[in-house]
Amino acid sequence: AAIKSLSFIDRTPKRIEVKAKLAYRDQIITSEGETISMTSIPSLKVTYILGREKKLWQLVAYISGS
């Protein structure tokens, strides 16, 4: 996956919400290097919500397609 754009929607000392646009691609290959299947999504929109507990940030939720 590659990040094409990233924008902050909301930011507080304990919560961050960002919208990202990603280019996503994966593939399954054999041990000989032959591609069995491939998935490519050139523009995938995802909202990530991060929360902080003490000094630790964690992914709380993500919403695909938003």
Short mmCIF file of N, CA, C and O in Angstrom, two decimals:
data_model
loop_
_atom_site.label_atom_id
_atom_site.label_comp_id
_atom_site.label_asym_id
_atom_site.label_seq_id
_atom_site.Cartn_x
_atom_site.Cartn_y
_atom_site.Cartn_z
N ALA A 1 0.84 -1.18 0.00
CA ALA A 1 0.00 0.00 0.00
C ALA A 1 0.89 1.24 0.00
O ALA A 1 1.96 1.24 0.60
N ALA A 2 0.43 2.26 -0.67
CA ALA A 2 1.13 3.54 -0.70
C ALA A 2 0.12 4.64 -0.37
O ALA A 2 -1.01 4.62 -0.84
N ILE A 3 0.55 5.58 0.46
CA ILE A 3 -0.31 6.71 0.83
C ILE A 3 -0.25 7.76 -0.27
O ILE A 3 0.82 8.26 -0.59
N LYS A 4 -1.42 8.07 -0.85
CA LYS A 4 -1.49 9.10 -1.88
C LYS A 4 -1.79 10.46 -1.27
O LYS A 4 -1.30 11.48 -1.74
N SER A 5 -2.63 10.49 -0.22
CA SER A 5 -2.92 11.74 0.49
C SER A 5 -3.37 11.40 1.90
O SER A 5 -3.86 10.30 2.17
N LEU A 6 -3.20 12.37 2.79
CA LEU A 6 -3.55 12.20 4.20
C LEU A 6 -3.99 13.57 4.74
O LEU A 6 -3.28 14.56 4.55
N SER A 7 -5.17 13.61 5.37
CA SER A 7 -5.63 14.88 5.95
C SER A 7 -6.23 14.65 7.32
O SER A 7 -6.94 13.66 7.55
N PHE A 8 -5.92 15.56 8.24
CA PHE A 8 -6.44 15.50 9.59
C PHE A 8 -7.87 16.03 9.61
O PHE A 8 -8.13 17.11 9.11
N ILE A 9 -8.79 15.27 10.19
CA ILE A 9 -10.18 15.67 10.31
C ILE A 9 -10.44 16.26 11.69
O ILE A 9 -11.09 17.29 11.84
N ASP A 10 -9.90 15.60 12.72
CA ASP A 10 -10.09 16.04 14.10
C ASP A 10 -8.86 15.64 14.91
O ASP A 10 -8.29 14.57 14.68
N ARG A 11 -8.46 16.51 15.84
CA ARG A 11 -7.27 16.22 16.63
C ARG A 11 -7.45 16.79 18.03
O ARG A 11 -7.70 17.98 18.19
N THR A 12 -7.37 15.92 19.04
CA THR A 12 -7.38 16.33 20.44
C THR A 12 -6.19 15.64 21.11
O THR A 12 -5.55 14.79 20.50
N PRO A 13 -5.89 15.96 22.36
CA PRO A 13 -4.77 15.30 23.03
C PRO A 13 -4.93 13.77 23.16
O PRO A 13 -3.94 13.06 23.31
N LYS A 14 -6.15 13.24 23.06
CA LYS A 14 -6.36 11.80 23.21
C LYS A 14 -6.97 11.12 21.99
O LYS A 14 -7.20 9.91 22.02
N ARG A 15 -7.22 11.86 20.92
CA ARG A 15 -7.88 11.27 19.75
C ARG A 15 -7.43 11.97 18.47
O ARG A 15 -7.34 13.20 18.43
N ILE A 16 -7.16 11.19 17.45
CA ILE A 16 -6.82 11.73 16.13
C ILE A 16 -7.67 10.99 15.10
O ILE A 16 -7.75 9.76 15.12
N GLU A 17 -8.28 11.74 14.20
CA GLU A 17 -9.03 11.16 13.09
C GLU A 17 -8.43 11.69 11.79
O GLU A 17 -8.30 12.90 11.61
N VAL A 18 -8.03 10.79 10.91
CA VAL A 18 -7.45 11.18 9.63
C VAL A 18 -8.16 10.45 8.49
O VAL A 18 -8.65 9.34 8.66
N LYS A 19 -8.21 11.13 7.35
CA LYS A 19 -8.71 10.50 6.12
C LYS A 19 -7.50 10.28 5.22
O LYS A 19 -6.69 11.19 5.02
N ALA A 20 -7.42 9.07 4.69
CA ALA A 20 -6.30 8.72 3.82
C ALA A 20 -6.82 8.20 2.49
O ALA A 20 -7.87 7.57 2.43
N LYS A 21 -6.07 8.49 1.46
CA LYS A 21 -6.32 7.89 0.15
C LYS A 21 -5.10 7.03 -0.15
O LYS A 21 -3.97 7.51 -0.12
N LEU A 22 -5.36 5.73 -0.38
CA LEU A 22 -4.29 4.77 -0.57
C LEU A 22 -4.35 4.15 -1.96
O LEU A 22 -5.42 4.02 -2.54
N ALA A 23 -3.20 3.75 -2.45
CA ALA A 23 -3.11 2.89 -3.63
C ALA A 23 -2.69 1.53 -3.08
O ALA A 23 -1.66 1.40 -2.42
N TYR A 24 -3.51 0.51 -3.32
CA TYR A 24 -3.29 -0.81 -2.73
C TYR A 24 -3.11 -1.87 -3.81
O TYR A 24 -3.81 -1.86 -4.82
N ARG A 25 -2.14 -2.77 -3.56
CA ARG A 25 -1.93 -3.89 -4.48
C ARG A 25 -1.33 -5.05 -3.71
O ARG A 25 -0.45 -4.87 -2.87
N ASP A 26 -1.84 -6.25 -3.96
CA ASP A 26 -1.21 -7.45 -3.41
C ASP A 26 -1.25 -8.54 -4.46
O ASP A 26 -1.99 -8.46 -5.44
N GLN A 27 -0.41 -9.55 -4.25
CA GLN A 27 -0.41 -10.67 -5.17
C GLN A 27 0.03 -11.94 -4.45
O GLN A 27 0.77 -11.87 -3.47
N ILE A 28 -0.44 -13.05 -4.94
CA ILE A 28 -0.03 -14.36 -4.45
C ILE A 28 0.86 -14.96 -5.53
O ILE A 28 0.47 -15.03 -6.71
N ILE A 29 2.05 -15.39 -5.11
CA ILE A 29 2.99 -15.95 -6.08
C ILE A 29 3.43 -17.34 -5.62
O ILE A 29 3.42 -17.65 -4.44
N THR A 30 3.82 -18.15 -6.59
CA THR A 30 4.34 -19.48 -6.28
C THR A 30 5.79 -19.36 -5.85
O THR A 30 6.41 -18.29 -5.97
N SER A 31 6.36 -20.47 -5.38
CA SER A 31 7.77 -20.46 -4.98
C SER A 31 8.69 -20.22 -6.18
O SER A 31 9.84 -19.81 -6.01
N GLU A 32 8.16 -20.44 -7.38
CA GLU A 32 8.94 -20.17 -8.60
C GLU A 32 8.81 -18.73 -9.06
O GLU A 32 9.42 -18.32 -10.05
N GLY A 33 7.95 -17.94 -8.40
CA GLY A 33 7.78 -16.54 -8.75
C GLY A 33 6.65 -16.26 -9.71
O GLY A 33 6.47 -15.14 -10.16
N GLU A 34 5.84 -17.28 -10.03
CA GLU A 34 4.70 -17.10 -10.93
C GLU A 34 3.52 -16.51 -10.15
O GLU A 34 3.17 -16.98 -9.07
N THR A 35 2.89 -15.49 -10.71
CA THR A 35 1.73 -14.86 -10.08
C THR A 35 0.50 -15.74 -10.25
O THR A 35 0.15 -16.10 -11.36
N ILE A 36 -0.14 -16.07 -9.10
CA ILE A 36 -1.37 -16.86 -9.13
C ILE A 36 -2.58 -15.93 -9.17
O ILE A 36 -3.52 -16.15 -9.93
N SER A 37 -2.56 -14.90 -8.35
CA SER A 37 -3.65 -13.93 -8.36
C SER A 37 -3.11 -12.58 -7.90
O SER A 37 -2.09 -12.49 -7.21
N MET A 38 -3.83 -11.52 -8.30
CA MET A 38 -3.41 -10.17 -7.94
C MET A 38 -4.65 -9.30 -7.71
O MET A 38 -5.64 -9.43 -8.42
N THR A 39 -4.57 -8.44 -6.70
CA THR A 39 -5.62 -7.47 -6.43
C THR A 39 -4.99 -6.09 -6.52
O THR A 39 -3.93 -5.85 -5.96
N SER A 40 -5.67 -5.19 -7.20
CA SER A 40 -5.17 -3.82 -7.33
C SER A 40 -6.33 -2.85 -7.15
O SER A 40 -7.34 -2.95 -7.84
N ILE A 41 -6.18 -1.93 -6.19
CA ILE A 41 -7.17 -0.88 -5.96
C ILE A 41 -6.40 0.45 -6.03
O ILE A 41 -5.68 0.80 -5.10
N PRO A 42 -6.51 1.17 -7.14
CA PRO A 42 -5.70 2.38 -7.31
C PRO A 42 -6.09 3.55 -6.41
O PRO A 42 -5.28 4.43 -6.15
N SER A 43 -7.34 3.57 -5.91
CA SER A 43 -7.76 4.68 -5.06
C SER A 43 -8.72 4.16 -3.98
O SER A 43 -9.91 4.04 -4.21
N LEU A 44 -8.17 3.87 -2.82
CA LEU A 44 -8.94 3.35 -1.70
C LEU A 44 -8.98 4.42 -0.60
O LEU A 44 -7.94 4.89 -0.15
N LYS A 45 -10.19 4.82 -0.20
CA LYS A 45 -10.35 5.84 0.84
C LYS A 45 -10.62 5.15 2.18
O LYS A 45 -11.47 4.27 2.26
N VAL A 46 -9.89 5.58 3.21
CA VAL A 46 -10.02 4.99 4.54
C VAL A 46 -9.95 6.10 5.59
O VAL A 46 -9.11 7.00 5.48
N THR A 47 -10.81 6.04 6.60
CA THR A 47 -10.73 6.93 7.75
C THR A 47 -10.16 6.13 8.91
O THR A 47 -10.64 5.03 9.22
N TYR A 48 -9.10 6.65 9.53
CA TYR A 48 -8.47 6.01 10.69
C TYR A 48 -8.75 6.84 11.93
O TYR A 48 -8.63 8.07 11.89
N ILE A 49 -9.08 6.17 13.02
CA ILE A 49 -9.28 6.84 14.31
C ILE A 49 -8.30 6.23 15.30
O ILE A 49 -8.31 5.02 15.53
N LEU A 50 -7.45 7.09 15.85
CA LEU A 50 -6.45 6.67 16.82
C LEU A 50 -6.80 7.24 18.18
O LEU A 50 -7.25 8.38 18.28
N GLY A 51 -6.58 6.45 19.22
CA GLY A 51 -6.84 6.91 20.58
C GLY A 51 -5.60 6.75 21.43
O GLY A 51 -4.79 5.85 21.20
N ARG A 52 -5.44 7.62 22.42
CA ARG A 52 -4.26 7.55 23.30
C ARG A 52 -4.68 7.23 24.71
O ARG A 52 -5.58 7.87 25.27
N GLU A 53 -4.03 6.24 25.28
CA GLU A 53 -4.19 5.86 26.68
C GLU A 53 -2.82 6.00 27.32
O GLU A 53 -1.89 5.29 26.94
N LYS A 54 -2.69 6.97 28.24
CA LYS A 54 -1.39 7.34 28.83
C LYS A 54 -0.46 7.78 27.72
O LYS A 54 -0.72 8.76 27.05
N LYS A 55 0.63 7.06 27.43
CA LYS A 55 1.57 7.48 26.38
C LYS A 55 1.48 6.60 25.13
O LYS A 55 2.28 6.74 24.22
N LEU A 56 0.50 5.72 25.07
CA LEU A 56 0.39 4.76 23.99
C LEU A 56 -0.75 5.10 23.03
O LEU A 56 -1.90 5.18 23.43
N TRP A 57 -0.41 5.31 21.75
CA TRP A 57 -1.42 5.52 20.71
C TRP A 57 -1.79 4.18 20.12
O TRP A 57 -0.93 3.35 19.86
N GLN A 58 -3.11 3.96 19.89
CA GLN A 58 -3.59 2.72 19.31
C GLN A 58 -4.64 3.02 18.25
O GLN A 58 -5.38 3.99 18.37
N LEU A 59 -4.71 2.14 17.25
CA LEU A 59 -5.78 2.23 16.26
C LEU A 59 -7.07 1.77 16.91
O LEU A 59 -7.19 0.64 17.38
N VAL A 60 -8.05 2.66 16.99
CA VAL A 60 -9.33 2.36 17.64
C VAL A 60 -10.32 1.84 16.60
O VAL A 60 -11.07 0.90 16.86
N ALA A 61 -10.32 2.45 15.41
CA ALA A 61 -11.27 2.05 14.37
C ALA A 61 -10.76 2.53 13.01
O ALA A 61 -9.95 3.45 12.93
N TYR A 62 -11.24 1.87 11.99
CA TYR A 62 -11.03 2.35 10.63
C TYR A 62 -12.30 2.11 9.84
O TYR A 62 -13.02 1.15 10.08
N ILE A 63 -12.57 3.01 8.92
CA ILE A 63 -13.78 2.94 8.10
C ILE A 63 -13.34 2.98 6.64
O ILE A 63 -12.86 3.99 6.15
N SER A 64 -13.48 1.85 5.97
CA SER A 64 -13.08 1.76 4.57
C SER A 64 -14.16 2.37 3.67
O SER A 64 -15.36 2.23 3.94
N GLY A 65 -13.72 3.07 2.65
CA GLY A 65 -14.65 3.65 1.69
C GLY A 65 -15.23 4.98 2.09
O GLY A 65 -16.11 5.51 1.43
N SER A 66 -14.75 5.54 3.18
CA SER A 66 -15.32 6.82 3.64
C SER A 66 -14.43 7.99 3.28
O SER A 66 -13.30 7.86 2.97
#
